[in-house]
Coordinates of N, CA, C and O in Angstrom, one line a residue:
X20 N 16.1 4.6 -2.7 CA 16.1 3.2 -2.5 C 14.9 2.6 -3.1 O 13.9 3.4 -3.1
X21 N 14.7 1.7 -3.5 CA 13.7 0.9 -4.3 C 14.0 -0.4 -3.4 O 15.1 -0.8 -2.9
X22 N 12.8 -1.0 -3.3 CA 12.6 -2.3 -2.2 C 12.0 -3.3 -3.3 O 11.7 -2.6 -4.2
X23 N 11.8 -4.6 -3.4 CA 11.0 -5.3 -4.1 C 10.7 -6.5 -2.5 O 11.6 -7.1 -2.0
X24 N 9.4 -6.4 -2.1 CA 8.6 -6.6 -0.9 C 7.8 -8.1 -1.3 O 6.9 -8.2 -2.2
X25 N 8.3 -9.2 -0.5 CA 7.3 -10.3 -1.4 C 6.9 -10.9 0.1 O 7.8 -10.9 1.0
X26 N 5.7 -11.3 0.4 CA 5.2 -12.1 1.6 C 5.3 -13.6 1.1 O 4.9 -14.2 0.1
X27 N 6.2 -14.0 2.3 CA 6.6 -15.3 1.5 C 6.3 -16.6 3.0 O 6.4 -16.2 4.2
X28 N 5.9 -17.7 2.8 CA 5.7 -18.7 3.6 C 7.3 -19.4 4.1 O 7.6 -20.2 5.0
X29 N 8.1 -18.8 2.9 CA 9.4 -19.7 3.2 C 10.7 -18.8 2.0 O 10.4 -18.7 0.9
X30 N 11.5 -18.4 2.4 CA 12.6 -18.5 1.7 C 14.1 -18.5 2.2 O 14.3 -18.2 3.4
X31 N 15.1 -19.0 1.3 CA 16.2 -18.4 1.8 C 17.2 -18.2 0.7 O 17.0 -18.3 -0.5
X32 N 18.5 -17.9 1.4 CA 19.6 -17.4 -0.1 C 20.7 -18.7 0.6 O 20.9 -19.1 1.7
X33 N 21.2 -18.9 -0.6 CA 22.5 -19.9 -0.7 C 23.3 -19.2 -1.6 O 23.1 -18.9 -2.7
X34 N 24.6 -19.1 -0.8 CA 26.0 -19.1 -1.6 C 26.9 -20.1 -1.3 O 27.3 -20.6 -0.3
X35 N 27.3 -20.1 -3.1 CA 28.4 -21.0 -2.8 C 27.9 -22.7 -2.8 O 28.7 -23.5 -3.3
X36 N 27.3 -23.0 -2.5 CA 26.5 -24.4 -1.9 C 26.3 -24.2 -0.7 O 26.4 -25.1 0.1
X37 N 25.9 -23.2 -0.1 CA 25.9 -22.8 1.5 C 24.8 -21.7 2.0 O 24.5 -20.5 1.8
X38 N 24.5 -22.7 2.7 CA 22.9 -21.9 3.0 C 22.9 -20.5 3.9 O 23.2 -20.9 5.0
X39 N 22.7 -19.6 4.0 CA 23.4 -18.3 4.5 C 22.1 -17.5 5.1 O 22.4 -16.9 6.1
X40 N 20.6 -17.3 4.7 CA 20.0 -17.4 5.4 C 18.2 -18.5 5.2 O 17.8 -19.4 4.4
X41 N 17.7 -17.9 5.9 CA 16.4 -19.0 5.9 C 15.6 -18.3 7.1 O 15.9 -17.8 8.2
X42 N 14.1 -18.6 6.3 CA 13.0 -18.2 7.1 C 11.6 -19.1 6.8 O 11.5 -20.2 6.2
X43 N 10.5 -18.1 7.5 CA 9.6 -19.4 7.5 C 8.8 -18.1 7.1 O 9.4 -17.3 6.5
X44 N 7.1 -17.9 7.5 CA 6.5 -16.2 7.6 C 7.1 -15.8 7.6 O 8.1 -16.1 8.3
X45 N 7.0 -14.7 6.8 CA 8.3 -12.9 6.6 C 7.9 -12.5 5.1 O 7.1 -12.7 4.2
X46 N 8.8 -11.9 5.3 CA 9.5 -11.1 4.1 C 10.7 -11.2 3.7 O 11.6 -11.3 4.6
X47 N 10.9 -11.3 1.9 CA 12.0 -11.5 1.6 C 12.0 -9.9 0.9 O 11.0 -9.8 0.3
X48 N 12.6 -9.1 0.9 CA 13.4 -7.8 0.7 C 14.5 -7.9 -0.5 O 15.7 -8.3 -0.2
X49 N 14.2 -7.4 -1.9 CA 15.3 -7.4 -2.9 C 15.5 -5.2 -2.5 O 14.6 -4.3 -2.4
X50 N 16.5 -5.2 -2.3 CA 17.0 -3.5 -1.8 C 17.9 -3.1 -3.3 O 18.8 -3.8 -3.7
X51 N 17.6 -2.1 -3.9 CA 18.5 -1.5 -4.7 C 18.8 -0.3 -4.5 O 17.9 0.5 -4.5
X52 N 20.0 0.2 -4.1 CA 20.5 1.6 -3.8 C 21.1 2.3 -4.8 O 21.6 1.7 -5.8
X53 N 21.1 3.7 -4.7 CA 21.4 4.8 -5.5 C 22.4 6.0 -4.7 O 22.6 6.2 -3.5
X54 N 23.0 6.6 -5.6 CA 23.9 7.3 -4.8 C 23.0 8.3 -3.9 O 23.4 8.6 -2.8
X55 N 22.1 8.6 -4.2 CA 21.2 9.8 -3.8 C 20.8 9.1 -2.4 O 20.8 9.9 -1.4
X56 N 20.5 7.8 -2.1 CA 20.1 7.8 -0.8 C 21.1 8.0 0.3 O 22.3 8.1 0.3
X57 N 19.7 8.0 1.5 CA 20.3 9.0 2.6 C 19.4 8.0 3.7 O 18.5 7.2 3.6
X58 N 20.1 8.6 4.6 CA 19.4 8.2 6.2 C 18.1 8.1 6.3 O 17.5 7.4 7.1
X59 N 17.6 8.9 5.5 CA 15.9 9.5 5.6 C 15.3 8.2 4.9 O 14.6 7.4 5.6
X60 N 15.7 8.0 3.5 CA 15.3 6.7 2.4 C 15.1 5.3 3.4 O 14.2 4.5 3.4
X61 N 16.4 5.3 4.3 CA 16.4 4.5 5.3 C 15.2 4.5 6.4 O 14.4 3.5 6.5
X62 N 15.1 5.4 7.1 CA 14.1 5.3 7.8 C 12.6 5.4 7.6 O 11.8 5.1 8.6
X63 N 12.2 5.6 6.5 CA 10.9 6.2 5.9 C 10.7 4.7 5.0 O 9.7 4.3 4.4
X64 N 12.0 3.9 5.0 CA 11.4 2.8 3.7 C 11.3 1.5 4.9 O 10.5 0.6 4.8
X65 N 12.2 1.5 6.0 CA 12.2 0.6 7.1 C 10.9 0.7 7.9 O 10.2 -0.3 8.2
X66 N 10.5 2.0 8.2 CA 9.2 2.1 9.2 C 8.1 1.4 8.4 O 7.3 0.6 8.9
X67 N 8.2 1.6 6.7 CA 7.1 1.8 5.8 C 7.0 -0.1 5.6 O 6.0 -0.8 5.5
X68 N 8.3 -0.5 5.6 CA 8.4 -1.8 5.5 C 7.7 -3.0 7.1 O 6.9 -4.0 7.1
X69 N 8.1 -2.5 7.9 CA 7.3 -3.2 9.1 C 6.3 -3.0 9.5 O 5.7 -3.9 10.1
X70 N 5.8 -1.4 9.0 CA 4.1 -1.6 9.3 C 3.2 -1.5 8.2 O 2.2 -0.8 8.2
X71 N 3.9 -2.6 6.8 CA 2.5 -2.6 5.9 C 1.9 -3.9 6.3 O 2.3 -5.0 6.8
X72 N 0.3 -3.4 5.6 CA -0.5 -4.8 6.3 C -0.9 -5.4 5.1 O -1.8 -5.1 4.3
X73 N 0.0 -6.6 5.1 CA 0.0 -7.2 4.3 C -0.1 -8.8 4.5 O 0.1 -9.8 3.8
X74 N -0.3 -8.6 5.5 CA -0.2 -10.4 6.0 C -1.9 -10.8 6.7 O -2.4 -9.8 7.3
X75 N -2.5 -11.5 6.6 CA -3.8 -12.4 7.0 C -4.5 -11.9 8.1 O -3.8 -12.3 9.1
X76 N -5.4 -11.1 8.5 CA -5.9 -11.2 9.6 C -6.8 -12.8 10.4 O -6.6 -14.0 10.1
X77 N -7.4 -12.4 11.0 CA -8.6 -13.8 11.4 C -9.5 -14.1 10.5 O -10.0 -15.3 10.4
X78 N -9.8 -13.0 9.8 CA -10.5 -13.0 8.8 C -10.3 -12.9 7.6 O -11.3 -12.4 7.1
X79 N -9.4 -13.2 6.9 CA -8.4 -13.9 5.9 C -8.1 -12.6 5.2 O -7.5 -12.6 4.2
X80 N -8.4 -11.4 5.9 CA -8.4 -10.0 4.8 C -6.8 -9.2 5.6 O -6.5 -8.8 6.7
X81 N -6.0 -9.1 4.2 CA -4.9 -8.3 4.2 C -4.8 -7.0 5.6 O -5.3 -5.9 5.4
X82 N -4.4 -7.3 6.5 CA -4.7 -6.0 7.6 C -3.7 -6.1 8.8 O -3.9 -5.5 9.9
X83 N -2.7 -6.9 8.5 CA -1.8 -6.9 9.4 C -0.5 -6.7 9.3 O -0.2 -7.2 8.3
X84 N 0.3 -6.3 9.8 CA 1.9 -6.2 9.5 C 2.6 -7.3 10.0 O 2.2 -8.2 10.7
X85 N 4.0 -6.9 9.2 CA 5.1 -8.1 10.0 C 5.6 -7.8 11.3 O 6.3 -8.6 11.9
X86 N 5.4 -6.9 11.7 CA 5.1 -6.5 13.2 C 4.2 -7.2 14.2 O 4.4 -7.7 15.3
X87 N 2.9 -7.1 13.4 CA 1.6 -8.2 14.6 C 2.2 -9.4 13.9 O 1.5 -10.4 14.3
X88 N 2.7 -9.6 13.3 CA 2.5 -11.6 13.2 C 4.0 -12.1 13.2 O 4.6 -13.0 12.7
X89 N 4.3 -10.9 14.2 CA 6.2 -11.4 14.5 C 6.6 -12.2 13.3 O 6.8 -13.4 13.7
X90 N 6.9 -12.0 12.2 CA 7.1 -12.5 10.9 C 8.5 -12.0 11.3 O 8.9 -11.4 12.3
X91 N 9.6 -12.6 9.9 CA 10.8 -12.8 9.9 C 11.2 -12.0 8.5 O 10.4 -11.5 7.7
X92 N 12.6 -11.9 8.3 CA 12.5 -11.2 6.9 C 14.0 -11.4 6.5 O 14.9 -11.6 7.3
X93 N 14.2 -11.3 5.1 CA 15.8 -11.4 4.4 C 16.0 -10.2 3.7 O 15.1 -9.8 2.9
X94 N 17.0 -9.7 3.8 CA 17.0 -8.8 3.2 C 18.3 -8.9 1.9 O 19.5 -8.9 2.2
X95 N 18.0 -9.0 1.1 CA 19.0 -9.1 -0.3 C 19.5 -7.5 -1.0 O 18.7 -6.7 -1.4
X96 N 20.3 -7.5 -0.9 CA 20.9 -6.6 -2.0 C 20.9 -7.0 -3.6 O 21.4 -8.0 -4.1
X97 N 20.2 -5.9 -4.1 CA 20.3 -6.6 -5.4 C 19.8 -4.9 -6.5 O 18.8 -4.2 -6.8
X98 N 21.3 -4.8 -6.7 CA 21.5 -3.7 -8.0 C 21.1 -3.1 -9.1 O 21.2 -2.0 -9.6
X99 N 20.2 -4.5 -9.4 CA 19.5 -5.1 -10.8 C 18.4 -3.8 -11.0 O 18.2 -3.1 -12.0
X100 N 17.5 -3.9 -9.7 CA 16.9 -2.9 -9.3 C 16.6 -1.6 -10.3 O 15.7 -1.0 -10.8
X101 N 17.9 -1.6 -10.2 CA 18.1 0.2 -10.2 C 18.6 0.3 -11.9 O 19.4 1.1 -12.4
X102 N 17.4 -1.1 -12.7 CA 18.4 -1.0 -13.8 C 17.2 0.2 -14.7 O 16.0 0.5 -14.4
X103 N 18.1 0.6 -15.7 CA 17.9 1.6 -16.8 C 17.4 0.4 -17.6 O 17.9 -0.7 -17.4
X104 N 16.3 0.8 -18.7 CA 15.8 0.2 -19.9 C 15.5 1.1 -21.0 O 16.0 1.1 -22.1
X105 N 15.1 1.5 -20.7 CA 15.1 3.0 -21.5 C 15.2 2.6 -22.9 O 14.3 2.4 -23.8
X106 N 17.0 2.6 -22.9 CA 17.3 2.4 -24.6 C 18.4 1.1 -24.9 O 19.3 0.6 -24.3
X107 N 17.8 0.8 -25.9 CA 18.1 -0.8 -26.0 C 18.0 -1.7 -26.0 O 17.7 -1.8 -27.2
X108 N 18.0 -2.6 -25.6 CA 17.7 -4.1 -24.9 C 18.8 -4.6 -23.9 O 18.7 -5.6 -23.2
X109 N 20.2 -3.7 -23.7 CA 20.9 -4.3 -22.9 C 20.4 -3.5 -21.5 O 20.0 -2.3 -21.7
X110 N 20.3 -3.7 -20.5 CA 19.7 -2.8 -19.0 C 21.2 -2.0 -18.8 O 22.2 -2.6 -18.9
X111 N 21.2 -0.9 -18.5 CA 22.0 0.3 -18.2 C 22.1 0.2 -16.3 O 21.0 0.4 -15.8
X112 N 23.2 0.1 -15.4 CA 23.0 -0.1 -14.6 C 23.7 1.0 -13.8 O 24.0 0.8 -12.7
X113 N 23.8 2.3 -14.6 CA 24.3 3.4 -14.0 C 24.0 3.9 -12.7 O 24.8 4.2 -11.9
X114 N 22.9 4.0 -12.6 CA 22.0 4.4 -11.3 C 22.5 4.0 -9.9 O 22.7 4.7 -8.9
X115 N 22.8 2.6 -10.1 CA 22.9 2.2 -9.4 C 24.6 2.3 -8.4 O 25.8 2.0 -8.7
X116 N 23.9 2.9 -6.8 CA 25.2 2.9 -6.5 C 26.7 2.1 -6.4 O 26.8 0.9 -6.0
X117 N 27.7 2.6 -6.6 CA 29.2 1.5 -6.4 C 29.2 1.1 -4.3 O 28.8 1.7 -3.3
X118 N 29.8 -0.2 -4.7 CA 29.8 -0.7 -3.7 C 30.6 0.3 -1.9 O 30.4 0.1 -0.7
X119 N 31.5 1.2 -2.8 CA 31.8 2.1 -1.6 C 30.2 3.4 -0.8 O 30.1 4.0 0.2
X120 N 29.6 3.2 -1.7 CA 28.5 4.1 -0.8 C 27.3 3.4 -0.9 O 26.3 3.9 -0.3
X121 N 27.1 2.2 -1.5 CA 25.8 1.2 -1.6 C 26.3 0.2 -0.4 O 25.3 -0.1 0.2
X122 N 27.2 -0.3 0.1 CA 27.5 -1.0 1.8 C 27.3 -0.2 2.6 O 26.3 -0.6 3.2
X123 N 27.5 0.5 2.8 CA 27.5 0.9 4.3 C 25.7 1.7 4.0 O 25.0 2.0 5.0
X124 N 25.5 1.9 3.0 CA 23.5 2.4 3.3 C 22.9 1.1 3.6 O 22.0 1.0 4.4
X125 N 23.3 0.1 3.0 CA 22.7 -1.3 2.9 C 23.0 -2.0 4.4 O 22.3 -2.9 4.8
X126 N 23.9 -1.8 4.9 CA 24.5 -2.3 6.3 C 23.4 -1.2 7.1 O 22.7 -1.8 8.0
X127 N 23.2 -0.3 6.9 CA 22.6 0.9 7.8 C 20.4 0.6 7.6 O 19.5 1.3 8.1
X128 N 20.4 -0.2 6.9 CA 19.1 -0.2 6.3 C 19.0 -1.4 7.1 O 18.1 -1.6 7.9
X129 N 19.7 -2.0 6.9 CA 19.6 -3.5 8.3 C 19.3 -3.8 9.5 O 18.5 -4.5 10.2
X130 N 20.6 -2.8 9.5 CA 20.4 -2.2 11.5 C 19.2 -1.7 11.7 O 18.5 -2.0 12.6
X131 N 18.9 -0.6 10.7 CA 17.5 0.3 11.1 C 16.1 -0.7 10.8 O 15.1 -0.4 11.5
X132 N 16.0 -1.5 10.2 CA 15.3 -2.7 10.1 C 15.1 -3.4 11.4 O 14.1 -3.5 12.1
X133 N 16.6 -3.8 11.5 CA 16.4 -4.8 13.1 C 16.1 -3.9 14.5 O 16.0 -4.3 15.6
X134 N 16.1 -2.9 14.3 CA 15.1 -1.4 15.2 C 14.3 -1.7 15.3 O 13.8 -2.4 16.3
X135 N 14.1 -1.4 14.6 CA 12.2 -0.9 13.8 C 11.4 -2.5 14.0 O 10.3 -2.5 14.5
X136 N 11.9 -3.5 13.7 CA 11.3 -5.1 14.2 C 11.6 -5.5 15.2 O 10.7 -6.2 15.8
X137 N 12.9 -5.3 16.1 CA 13.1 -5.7 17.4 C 13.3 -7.0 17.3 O 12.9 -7.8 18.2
X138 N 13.9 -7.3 16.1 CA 14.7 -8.3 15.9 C 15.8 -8.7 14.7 O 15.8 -8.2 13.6
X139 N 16.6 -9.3 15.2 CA 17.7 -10.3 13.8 C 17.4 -10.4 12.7 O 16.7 -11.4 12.4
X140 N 17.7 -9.5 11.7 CA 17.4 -9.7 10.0 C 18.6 -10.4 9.6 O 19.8 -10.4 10.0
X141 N 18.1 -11.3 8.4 CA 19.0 -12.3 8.1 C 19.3 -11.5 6.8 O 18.4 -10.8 6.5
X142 N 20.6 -11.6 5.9 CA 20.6 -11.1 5.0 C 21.3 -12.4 4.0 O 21.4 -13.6 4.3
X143 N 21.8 -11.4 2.5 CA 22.4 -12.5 1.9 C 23.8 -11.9 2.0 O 24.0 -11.3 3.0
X144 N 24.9 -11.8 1.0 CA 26.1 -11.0 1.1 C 26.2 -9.9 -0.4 O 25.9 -10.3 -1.5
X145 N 26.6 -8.7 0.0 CA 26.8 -8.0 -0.9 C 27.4 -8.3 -2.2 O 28.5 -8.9 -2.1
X146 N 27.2 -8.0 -2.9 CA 28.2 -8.3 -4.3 C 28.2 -9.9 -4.5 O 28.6 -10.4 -5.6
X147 N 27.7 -10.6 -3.8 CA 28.1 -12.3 -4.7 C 27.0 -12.6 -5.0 O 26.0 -12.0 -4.9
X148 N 27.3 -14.0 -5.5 CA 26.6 -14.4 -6.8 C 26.0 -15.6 -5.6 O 26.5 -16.6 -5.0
X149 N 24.0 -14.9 -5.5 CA 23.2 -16.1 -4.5 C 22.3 -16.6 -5.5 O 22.3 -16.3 -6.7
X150 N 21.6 -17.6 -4.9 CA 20.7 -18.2 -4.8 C 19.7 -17.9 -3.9 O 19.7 -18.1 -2.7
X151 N 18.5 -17.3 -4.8 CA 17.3 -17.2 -3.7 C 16.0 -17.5 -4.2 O 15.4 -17.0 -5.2
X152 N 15.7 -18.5 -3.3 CA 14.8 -19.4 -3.5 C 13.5 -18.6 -2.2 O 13.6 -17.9 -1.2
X153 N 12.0 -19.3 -3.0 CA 11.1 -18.6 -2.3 C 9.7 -19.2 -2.6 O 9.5 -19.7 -3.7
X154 N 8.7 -19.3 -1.8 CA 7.6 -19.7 -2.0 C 6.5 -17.9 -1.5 O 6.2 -17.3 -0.4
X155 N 6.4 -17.6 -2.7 CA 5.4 -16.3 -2.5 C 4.1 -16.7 -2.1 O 3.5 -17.5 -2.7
X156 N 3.7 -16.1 -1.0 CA 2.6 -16.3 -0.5 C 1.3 -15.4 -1.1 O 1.6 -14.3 -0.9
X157 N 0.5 -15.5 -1.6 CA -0.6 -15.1 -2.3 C -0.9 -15.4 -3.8 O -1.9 -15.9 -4.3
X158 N 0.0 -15.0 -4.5 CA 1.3 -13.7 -4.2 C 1.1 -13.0 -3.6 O -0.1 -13.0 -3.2
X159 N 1.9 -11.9 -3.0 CA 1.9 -10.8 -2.6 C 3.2 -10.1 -2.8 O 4.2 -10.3 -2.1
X160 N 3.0 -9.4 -3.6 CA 4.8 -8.4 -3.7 C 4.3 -7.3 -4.3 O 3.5 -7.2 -5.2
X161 N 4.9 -6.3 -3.4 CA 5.0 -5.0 -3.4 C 6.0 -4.2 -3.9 O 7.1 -4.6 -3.4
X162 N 6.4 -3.2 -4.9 CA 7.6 -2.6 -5.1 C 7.4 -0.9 -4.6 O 6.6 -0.1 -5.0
X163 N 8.3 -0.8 -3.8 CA 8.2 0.8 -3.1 C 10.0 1.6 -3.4 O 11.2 1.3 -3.2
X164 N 9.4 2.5 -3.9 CA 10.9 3.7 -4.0 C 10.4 4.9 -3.4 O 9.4 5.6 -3.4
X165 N 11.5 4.8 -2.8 CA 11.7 5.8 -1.7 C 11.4 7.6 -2.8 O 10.3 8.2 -2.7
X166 N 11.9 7.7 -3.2 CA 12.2 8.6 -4.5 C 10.8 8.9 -5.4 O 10.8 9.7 -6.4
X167 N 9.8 8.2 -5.0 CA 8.4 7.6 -6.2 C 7.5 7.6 -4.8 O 6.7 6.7 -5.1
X168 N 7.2 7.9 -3.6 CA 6.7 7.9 -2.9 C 4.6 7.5 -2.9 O 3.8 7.9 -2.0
X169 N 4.4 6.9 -3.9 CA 3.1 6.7 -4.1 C 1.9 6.2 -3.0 O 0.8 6.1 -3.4

């Protein structure tokens, strides 16, 4: 699994003309799956996702999680991820898993999310065509693969 991790003051996704989720503090979560992931990728990228400190202490220095600052989070599916560049200029999107084994890791990466925070993750929908809008806070965006464990 590959995560793209952004601390954001505000985002949400729209499909359709239809607003589907929205947050304020949090994290917005771009997830790309592979056939290779497993339960483990799930729990090792979910724990690793709730307690990075990445959010403001008192003292304006990066040291807290979305855990201490009860932050909120979206989680998007997004395939793109997992693209090949290698050779070309067109992106190769082999890697990336088909929708029969990339749903149900991505449904399972949610739940284990909404565990692990002890709360309601909002997501966008699989496979359609969103809109996601965002105000990055710092910046701050992180990219973590499960597989690349750095």
């Amino acid at each position: 699994m590959k995560a793209v991790i952004q601390r954001v003051s505000k985002a949400s996704v729209t499909i359709e003309g239809k607003q589907v989720a929205s947050i304020k503090n949090g994290l917005l979560i771009l997830l790309g799956i592979i056939n290779e992931d497993a339960q483990e990728d799930i729990n090792w990228l979910s724990n690793k996702i709730v307690n990075l400190r990445i959010f403001n202490d008192d003292s304006g220095v990066m040291n807290t999680s979305l855990l201490d600052v009860k932050g909120d989070a979206i989680v998007v599916s997004q395939f793109t991820l997992q693209a090949s560049t290698k050779k070309g200029n067109r992106p190769s999107y082999i890697k990336a898993a088909k929708p029969d084994i990339a749903i149900p890791l991505y449904e399972r990466f949610v739940k284990q999310l909404e565990k692990d925070l002890g709360k309601t993750i909002q997501t966008g929908q699989f496979g359609a065509n969103m809109q996601v809008e965002l105000i990055n806070d710092g910046p701050v965006t992180i990219i973590i693969d499960t597989k690349n464990k750095e």
